[in-house]
XYZ file of C-alpha atoms in Angstrom:
565
model
C -18.325 14.197 5.664
C -15.521 15.813 7.807
C -13.360 13.129 8.664
C -10.822 12.525 7.640
C -8.941 8.853 4.896
C -7.394 6.335 6.108
C -3.725 8.359 4.461
C -0.096 7.013 4.564
C 2.638 8.792 6.327
C 6.085 9.771 4.779
C 9.386 11.682 6.002
C 13.062 13.212 4.449
C 14.998 13.388 7.262
C 18.325 15.129 6.124
C 21.655 15.409 9.498
C 24.834 17.190 7.787
C 27.527 16.572 10.961
C 30.666 15.618 8.174
C 30.970 18.518 4.587
C 33.924 16.827 2.872
C 36.186 19.202 1.457
C 38.608 19.233 -1.979
C 39.566 22.899 -1.941
C 37.419 22.961 -5.544
C 34.506 25.080 -3.790
C 37.193 29.650 -3.547
C 36.112 32.934 -1.909
C 37.354 35.550 -3.880
C 40.247 36.426 -2.374
C 41.247 32.160 -3.844
C 40.557 31.140 -0.008
C 39.440 27.258 -0.151
C 35.603 27.039 1.833
C 35.394 25.750 4.741
C 32.198 25.031 6.432
C 33.155 23.355 10.291
C 32.105 19.649 10.894
C 28.812 19.513 13.519
C 27.890 16.896 15.707
C 24.372 16.639 16.199
C 23.030 17.023 13.461
C 22.339 12.907 13.065
C 21.469 12.550 16.498
C 18.643 15.304 15.829
C 17.545 12.003 12.404
C 18.249 9.433 14.501
C 15.438 11.266 17.538
C 13.095 12.134 14.815
C 13.027 8.690 13.004
C 13.175 7.584 15.707
C 9.498 9.044 16.706
C 8.519 9.472 13.915
C 7.958 5.527 13.724
C 7.259 4.420 16.792
C 4.902 6.882 17.975
C 3.423 8.253 14.973
C 3.586 5.401 12.848
C 5.222 7.273 9.589
C 4.346 4.125 6.608
C 8.232 5.588 4.964
C 10.998 7.098 6.088
C 13.774 7.996 4.722
C 17.629 9.128 5.685
C 19.192 11.034 4.322
C 22.617 11.583 6.684
C 26.522 12.565 6.589
C 29.511 11.064 9.743
C 33.133 11.255 9.576
C 34.508 7.447 9.405
C 36.908 6.506 10.945
C 38.324 4.315 8.406
C 38.890 7.650 5.576
C 38.448 11.047 7.035
C 37.513 12.000 3.551
C 34.295 11.080 3.340
C 31.109 10.633 5.182
C 31.086 7.195 6.484
C 27.545 6.365 4.860
C 27.245 4.640 2.220
C 27.116 7.813 -1.251
C 23.551 6.805 -2.332
C 22.341 7.327 1.711
C 25.033 11.084 1.543
C 22.834 14.427 1.657
C 24.161 15.755 -1.243
C 21.611 17.883 -4.009
C 20.709 15.396 -6.455
C 20.021 12.234 -3.502
C 18.175 14.934 -1.367
C 16.306 15.895 -5.030
C 15.516 12.072 -5.690
C 14.182 11.381 -2.819
C 11.867 13.936 -3.508
C 10.701 13.102 -6.542
C 10.128 9.501 -5.039
C 7.501 11.097 -2.286
C 6.116 12.811 -5.208
C 5.281 10.032 -6.953
C 4.524 7.724 -4.178
C 2.322 9.913 -1.998
C -1.707 10.363 -2.722
C -4.116 13.328 -1.598
C -4.278 13.875 2.200
C -0.976 11.769 2.953
C 1.112 13.589 5.181
C 4.641 15.457 4.351
C 7.519 15.363 6.471
C 10.570 17.599 5.820
C 13.353 18.079 8.412
C 17.218 19.513 8.246
C 19.169 19.761 10.227
C 22.650 21.522 9.129
C 24.376 24.348 8.486
C 22.245 27.427 6.677
C 24.111 30.184 4.996
C 23.954 32.637 2.561
C 25.170 32.466 -0.879
C 25.203 35.290 -3.847
C 21.885 34.186 -6.222
C 22.418 32.413 -9.197
C 20.245 33.681 -12.889
C 17.214 31.734 -11.616
C 16.695 32.732 -7.969
C 12.975 35.322 -7.742
C 13.828 38.615 -9.108
C 13.098 40.534 -6.092
C 15.569 42.336 -5.808
C 17.278 40.526 -3.239
C 21.187 39.178 -3.555
C 21.627 36.376 -1.724
C 19.623 33.518 -1.368
C 19.182 31.872 2.310
C 20.442 27.567 1.896
C 20.691 25.030 3.202
C 24.725 23.446 3.183
C 24.855 20.313 1.130
C 27.922 17.565 2.407
C 29.713 17.971 -0.595
C 28.922 21.907 -1.067
C 33.149 22.754 -0.558
C 33.764 20.754 -3.458
C 31.630 22.124 -5.986
C 28.883 20.538 -5.354
C 25.357 22.795 -5.531
C 23.385 23.627 -2.294
C 20.099 23.747 -1.493
C 18.669 27.329 -2.505
C 15.189 28.050 0.213
C 13.053 29.249 -2.493
C 14.155 25.768 -4.390
C 13.275 23.841 -1.324
C 9.534 25.440 -1.671
C 9.476 24.861 -4.666
C 9.209 21.011 -4.199
C 7.523 21.653 -1.721
C 4.505 23.269 -3.206
C 4.435 20.017 -5.709
C 3.771 18.362 -2.874
C 1.082 20.671 -1.931
C -0.698 21.612 -4.939
C -0.810 16.855 -5.316
C -2.986 17.516 -1.907
C 0.170 16.580 1.010
C 0.247 18.002 3.589
C 3.496 19.154 4.390
C 5.434 20.189 7.764
C 9.059 21.862 7.450
C 11.062 21.149 9.728
C 14.106 23.157 9.802
C 16.777 23.017 12.137
C 19.496 25.533 11.111
C 20.926 28.826 10.950
C 18.871 31.806 9.119
C 21.644 33.653 7.841
C 25.573 33.713 7.509
C 27.380 35.880 10.523
C 30.915 35.523 12.838
C 29.465 33.730 15.914
C 31.798 33.895 18.625
C 34.237 30.727 18.897
C 34.079 27.661 21.483
C 30.870 26.903 20.858
C 29.152 25.387 18.356
C 26.851 27.150 15.921
C 24.888 26.176 13.175
C 26.318 28.604 10.810
C 29.703 29.069 9.483
C 32.026 31.485 11.307
C 33.655 34.378 8.787
C 30.509 33.521 6.285
C 31.378 35.618 3.419
C 29.151 34.073 0.341
C 31.190 32.106 -2.594
C 31.415 32.538 -6.274
C 28.960 30.243 -8.044
C 30.244 27.727 -9.875
C 28.457 26.549 -12.957
C 26.509 22.888 -11.133
C 25.314 25.595 -8.798
C 23.662 27.304 -11.710
C 22.465 24.324 -13.825
C 21.498 22.198 -10.396
C 17.948 24.964 -9.800
C 17.868 25.438 -13.043
C 14.040 25.426 -14.747
C 12.746 26.404 -10.680
C 10.139 29.316 -11.398
C 7.560 29.742 -8.608
C 7.408 33.412 -7.585
C 7.701 33.284 -3.129
C 5.311 35.302 -1.648
C 5.315 35.773 1.474
C 3.036 36.920 4.554
C 5.182 37.707 7.331
C 7.874 40.231 7.612
C 10.867 37.662 8.766
C 10.558 35.064 6.657
C 10.712 36.809 4.172
C 13.895 37.793 4.856
C 15.357 34.756 4.981
C 13.439 31.937 2.768
C 11.794 32.484 0.427
C 9.612 29.593 1.143
C 5.703 30.203 1.545
C 4.342 28.204 4.051
C 0.925 29.049 3.952
C -0.894 26.065 3.511
C 1.530 23.866 5.136
C 3.162 23.928 8.285
C 6.947 25.266 8.874
C 9.009 25.153 11.733
C 12.234 27.179 12.256
C 14.950 26.763 15.364
C 15.721 30.298 15.387
C 14.437 33.764 14.724
C 16.697 35.693 11.378
C 18.745 37.610 13.660
C 20.290 34.646 15.672
C 22.360 31.781 15.258
C 20.853 28.038 16.159
C 23.008 25.976 18.833
C 24.183 22.595 19.121
C 23.535 22.015 22.990
C 25.807 17.948 24.859
C 23.782 16.583 27.328
C 24.811 13.190 29.281
C 27.963 13.172 26.186
C 25.445 13.069 23.600
C 25.247 16.264 21.095
C 21.725 17.820 19.294
C 20.305 20.621 17.683
C 19.520 23.156 20.716
C 15.897 23.131 18.965
C 15.414 19.322 18.666
C 16.679 18.686 21.927
C 13.640 20.283 23.302
C 11.459 18.268 21.132
C 12.893 15.866 22.316
C 12.502 16.298 26.053
C 9.212 17.700 25.063
C 7.946 14.073 23.626
C 10.063 12.258 25.961
C 8.026 13.753 28.623
C 4.864 10.903 30.106
C 2.578 14.292 30.853
C 3.591 16.186 27.787
C -0.362 16.216 25.956
C -0.118 14.276 23.229
C -2.675 16.622 20.603
C -0.260 20.131 21.238
C -0.684 22.661 18.165
C 2.802 23.340 15.741
C 2.030 26.708 18.159
C 1.570 25.232 21.709
C 4.644 23.224 21.254
C 6.809 26.273 19.970
C 6.247 27.573 22.612
C 7.672 24.940 25.030
C 10.532 24.565 22.886
C 11.165 28.536 23.235
C 10.760 28.095 27.488
C 13.443 24.931 27.495
C 15.623 27.343 25.747
C 15.409 30.166 28.094
C 15.262 27.562 30.507
C 18.819 26.833 28.931
C 20.243 30.746 28.697
C 20.440 30.239 25.050
C 18.858 33.013 23.221
C 17.788 31.575 20.606
C 13.834 31.313 19.704
C 12.389 29.059 17.522
C 9.671 30.304 14.862
C 6.697 28.521 13.156
C 4.940 29.890 10.303
C 2.137 29.092 8.192
C -1.049 26.245 9.285
C 0.758 26.675 13.479
C -2.801 25.560 14.908
C -3.237 21.961 13.693
C -2.173 18.602 15.849
C 1.305 18.163 15.594
C 1.537 15.527 12.141
C -1.976 15.287 11.963
C -4.553 17.603 9.990
C -7.007 19.173 12.370
C -7.088 21.505 15.100
C -8.243 19.782 17.798
C -11.002 21.420 20.316
C -9.123 20.113 23.432
C -5.551 18.927 24.290
C -7.336 17.115 26.837
C -7.648 12.804 26.000
C -11.101 11.215 27.169
C -10.300 7.342 28.030
C -12.183 5.244 26.838
C -13.346 1.725 26.529
C -13.283 -0.235 23.181
C -15.021 -3.417 22.922
C -16.071 -4.637 20.101
C -16.710 -1.974 18.266
C -18.025 0.438 20.378
C -16.486 2.825 22.457
C -17.385 3.506 25.843
C -16.878 7.630 27.421
C -17.325 8.885 30.768
C -19.164 11.934 29.040
C -22.575 11.797 28.994
C -25.870 14.244 28.531
C -24.610 16.613 31.840
C -21.010 16.950 30.350
C -23.061 18.156 26.370
C -22.229 15.981 24.684
C -25.427 14.938 21.874
C -25.914 12.111 19.437
C -23.362 12.422 17.352
C -20.474 14.271 18.496
C -17.397 13.293 17.397
C -14.494 11.782 19.569
C -10.793 11.101 17.034
C -8.787 8.863 18.397
C -4.962 10.279 19.363
C -1.304 8.780 19.710
C -2.297 5.311 17.689
C -1.161 6.523 14.153
C -3.607 6.053 12.172
C -7.236 7.824 13.450
C -10.160 6.660 13.638
C -13.225 8.676 14.192
C -16.781 7.425 16.386
C -19.941 8.638 16.694
C -22.352 8.596 19.793
C -25.066 6.849 18.549
C -26.158 5.725 22.455
C -26.189 8.792 25.462
C -26.864 8.696 28.793
C -26.446 11.313 31.659
C -22.296 10.172 32.533
C -22.018 7.478 30.445
C -21.589 7.113 25.622
C -21.142 4.951 23.094
C -19.913 6.071 19.658
C -19.276 3.654 17.064
C -16.310 3.856 13.959
C -17.607 6.351 10.820
C -14.414 7.124 9.950
C -10.259 5.140 10.712
C -9.226 1.882 10.600
C -10.522 -0.523 13.388
C -7.784 -2.782 12.939
C -4.607 -2.136 15.111
C -6.875 -0.689 17.868
C -6.214 -0.848 21.903
C -9.707 -1.635 24.150
C -7.721 1.068 25.621
C -8.023 4.681 24.246
C -7.272 7.889 24.492
C -10.143 10.712 22.631
C -10.636 13.811 21.620
C -13.146 16.184 20.519
C -13.441 16.163 17.148
C -17.275 17.571 15.731
C -19.783 18.784 18.118
C -23.156 18.082 17.791
C -26.605 19.114 18.480
C -30.524 18.622 18.302
C -31.329 22.003 17.112
C -30.237 22.987 14.213
C -27.439 25.757 13.383
C -28.587 28.733 11.199
C -26.628 30.947 10.224
C -27.588 34.279 7.832
C -24.350 35.549 5.386
C -25.079 38.448 3.956
C -24.888 39.513 -0.128
C -22.466 41.598 0.005
C -19.880 38.749 1.407
C -18.318 37.322 -1.625
C -19.531 34.025 -2.872
C -15.321 31.796 -2.453
C -16.000 33.483 1.244
C -19.364 31.652 1.832
C -18.015 28.329 0.315
C -14.955 28.582 3.064
C -16.968 29.596 5.866
C -19.025 26.049 4.034
C -16.096 23.691 4.636
C -14.291 25.608 7.797
C -18.045 25.091 9.555
C -18.210 21.455 8.570
C -15.038 20.270 10.185
C -15.909 21.265 13.654
C -19.985 20.188 13.748
C -21.661 18.229 13.260
C -25.411 18.313 13.397
C -27.467 19.688 10.930
C -26.561 23.668 9.471
C -29.283 25.543 7.555
C -27.778 28.287 5.609
C -30.078 31.407 3.434
C -29.128 34.775 2.733
C -30.283 38.411 4.219
C -29.753 41.666 5.102
C -31.348 41.125 8.665
C -33.581 39.057 10.309
C -36.820 39.084 12.459
C -36.801 36.407 13.601
C -37.344 36.355 17.467
C -33.312 36.492 18.317
C -33.755 34.904 22.095
C -35.123 31.274 20.501
C -32.304 28.777 20.181
C -32.158 28.951 16.123
C -28.538 29.839 14.413
C -29.199 31.413 10.848
C -27.083 31.652 8.095
C -28.347 33.671 5.001
C -27.164 31.510 1.471
C -27.706 32.745 -2.037
C -30.582 29.694 -3.691
C -28.139 29.518 -6.772
C -25.405 29.156 -5.068
C -26.118 26.752 -2.915
C -27.323 24.350 -5.325
C -24.144 24.472 -6.618
C -22.278 24.099 -3.447
C -25.052 20.955 -2.052
C -23.646 17.878 -3.563
C -20.045 19.305 -1.327
C -22.028 19.538 1.701
C -22.753 15.585 2.122
C -19.253 15.425 2.855
C -18.606 17.708 5.360
C -21.682 17.416 7.509
C -23.297 14.596 8.921
C -26.238 15.486 9.625
C -29.435 16.823 7.838
C -29.205 19.641 5.339
C -31.941 22.333 4.680
C -32.022 25.644 2.767
C -34.243 29.086 2.449
C -34.671 31.500 0.106
C -35.458 34.751 0.632
C -34.434 38.424 2.588
C -36.123 37.538 5.657
C -37.325 35.455 7.771
C -40.126 37.204 10.284
C -41.287 34.836 12.931
C -39.702 31.671 14.499
C -40.231 28.299 12.182
C -37.387 25.789 14.580
C -38.520 26.011 17.726
C -35.166 23.959 17.908
C -33.016 26.059 16.296
C -30.255 28.560 17.465
C -29.290 31.736 14.763
C -26.053 33.184 14.208
C -25.859 36.564 11.377
C -22.764 37.493 9.701
C -22.306 41.076 8.331
C -20.676 44.038 7.229
C -19.919 46.546 9.081
C -19.443 50.221 7.188
C -16.047 49.610 6.487
C -16.417 46.131 5.029
C -15.093 44.375 8.390
C -17.209 41.182 9.480
C -19.404 41.207 12.579
C -20.878 38.327 14.048
C -25.096 38.085 15.646
C -26.205 36.338 17.646
C -28.951 35.331 20.607
C -28.709 37.144 23.574
C -28.990 34.823 25.820
C -25.582 33.622 24.617
C -24.375 37.041 23.815
C -25.569 37.852 26.643
C -26.598 41.512 24.798
C -28.247 42.725 21.803
C -26.203 43.909 19.260
C -22.727 41.759 17.310
C -20.142 39.821 19.937
C -17.793 43.168 21.419
C -14.097 42.804 20.288
C -13.531 40.016 17.502
C -12.578 40.476 14.449
C -10.805 38.707 11.487
C -7.287 39.632 11.062
C -6.489 37.093 7.859
C -6.186 38.893 4.884
C -8.150 36.069 2.387
C -10.596 34.541 2.002
C -9.928 31.483 3.463
C -8.241 33.141 6.994
C -10.745 36.015 7.176
C -13.837 32.435 6.838
C -11.600 30.031 9.087
C -11.981 32.953 11.578
C -15.230 33.133 11.864
C -16.323 29.801 10.954
C -13.706 28.803 14.687
C -16.023 32.169 16.676
C -19.083 30.519 15.404
C -18.674 27.017 16.882
C -17.278 28.133 19.280
C -20.261 30.329 19.634
C -22.879 27.084 18.818
C -20.817 25.206 21.478
C -20.963 27.617 24.099
C -24.617 28.315 23.835
C -24.930 24.215 24.365
C -23.286 24.710 27.645
C -25.361 28.008 28.744
C -28.985 25.854 27.796
C -27.384 22.546 29.719
C -29.668 24.112 32.777
C -32.671 23.427 30.559
C -32.815 20.667 29.042
C -32.144 18.951 32.509
C -34.229 15.351 32.617
C -33.109 15.639 36.432
C -32.860 16.816 40.036
C -29.648 17.951 40.546
C -27.870 15.824 42.145
C -26.183 18.320 45.179
C -26.762 21.602 45.640
C -23.998 24.208 48.087
C -25.111 26.320 50.144
C -22.402 29.020 52.290
C -23.534 28.513 56.196
C -21.667 30.636 58.379
C -21.758 30.631 61.643
C -22.342 33.952 64.368
C -19.029 35.319 64.712
C -16.895 33.582 61.774
C -16.157 35.461 58.160
C -18.640 34.121 55.689
C -15.153 34.462 53.313
C -13.895 30.741 54.866
C -16.937 28.499 55.669
C -18.549 26.135 52.993
C -20.718 23.518 54.236
C -22.347 21.016 51.125
C -25.223 20.016 51.855
C -26.458 16.709 49.821
């Protein structure tokens, strides 16, 4: 079954307002290195910490901050073990790595200066001479910063453990001579200083290669967020500003996020991509030129491990472990359809067990029961049907692709799925069927995994083609291969509206997983659309009302509508 487990959530938040400076670190001309103090980085951390703990119920939040002390102008007001230094940040990552388990969620935030530093001997050997870095509180005192590729190493250690990673950076990508009179998160008139022995000692042993998909990201950071999510305050050529609102300073990007989450009308389940668009619009309304970016798994719901089918929650009532929702047969809901709670921190999955025309009742199949209120907000999680989904997959599509198609489909569909391998189908293409054909030996190898993805029965068929409609309560689709090697989808005429492959659809991903995911998403949408198309045919009752246009003599029919019940 593809439902999420009860997981834990961890966060490491870093905010640097106060930059220590004992003039140890020098520029090539022997001038001391200077990083200007900020005002909003610590406020950013306080807001994010409250958001994670109050709204998303994080289990563990570690905050490392540096703010000016009213008593000692040379050190931060915080205790030394809470300073955002390289050793403290690295140690915090080690704690998270030791405490997390597969499927847990980890959120990392950095608010402060970002700058370009001279590469070290251990920096990636890809032709670049500088490392984009997060500037720690004691960098000017001769202590090391956090190199972008070093951060990537720590994040990938978590990712390879199975932890789901999200990163938020509210800092500038690169140094530059920004105008004075405003506060930006990049040092002014910056020239990368020479490295000191602590800089090189701190990054020994970090050898992971970069490997990027995004050109802008490749220029700026040695992060590889293909399998996690990275949100940044601006593009590589832009500056990340601070903004004063009502006497309180924040990073402009974090302030835009804050306004979004404080708005009671904001959807609770928007994806990273949609939230990034909202913050971009907010920043533009403030006449700021910075454009926030999101990389990696941007279609996941914010701080969740699933891609929402809908961002609009349905309000239901929970009583004695049964969730009543005001949706039923007329809405295309079937027994076995699954809904997932939102805004409860840990998610609970419900499966429809009783179905009526305008209402359904669901029982908990996964997730915690405790601390659930009587009023529940839920969104669709996986669709179900009383019809079997059959899919034929062309044998030229290799095994790794087929495995991933199964996985991604199981994350979206909860009803019966049948797979087979084949080149063509002579099945009645107007029948209510969906066919996937996979190799029989391959199916035997993955059958043990299907139970964790699919709630219904799975049947396997060995063959080259189907010559008759063997299951009248089924729907078929076929994944073919184009002459140029691209993938195409075929389906019933009553769903597509025409014979032949789906028009205008193509995969854009460069890996098997990306193309399989795009294929599975398209198949799931087509499967769901087929359900909607058949709603009228499946209705057992007469329509509750009809609408007719009855124009009066001499009246314009475009403006007259009588509704007859």
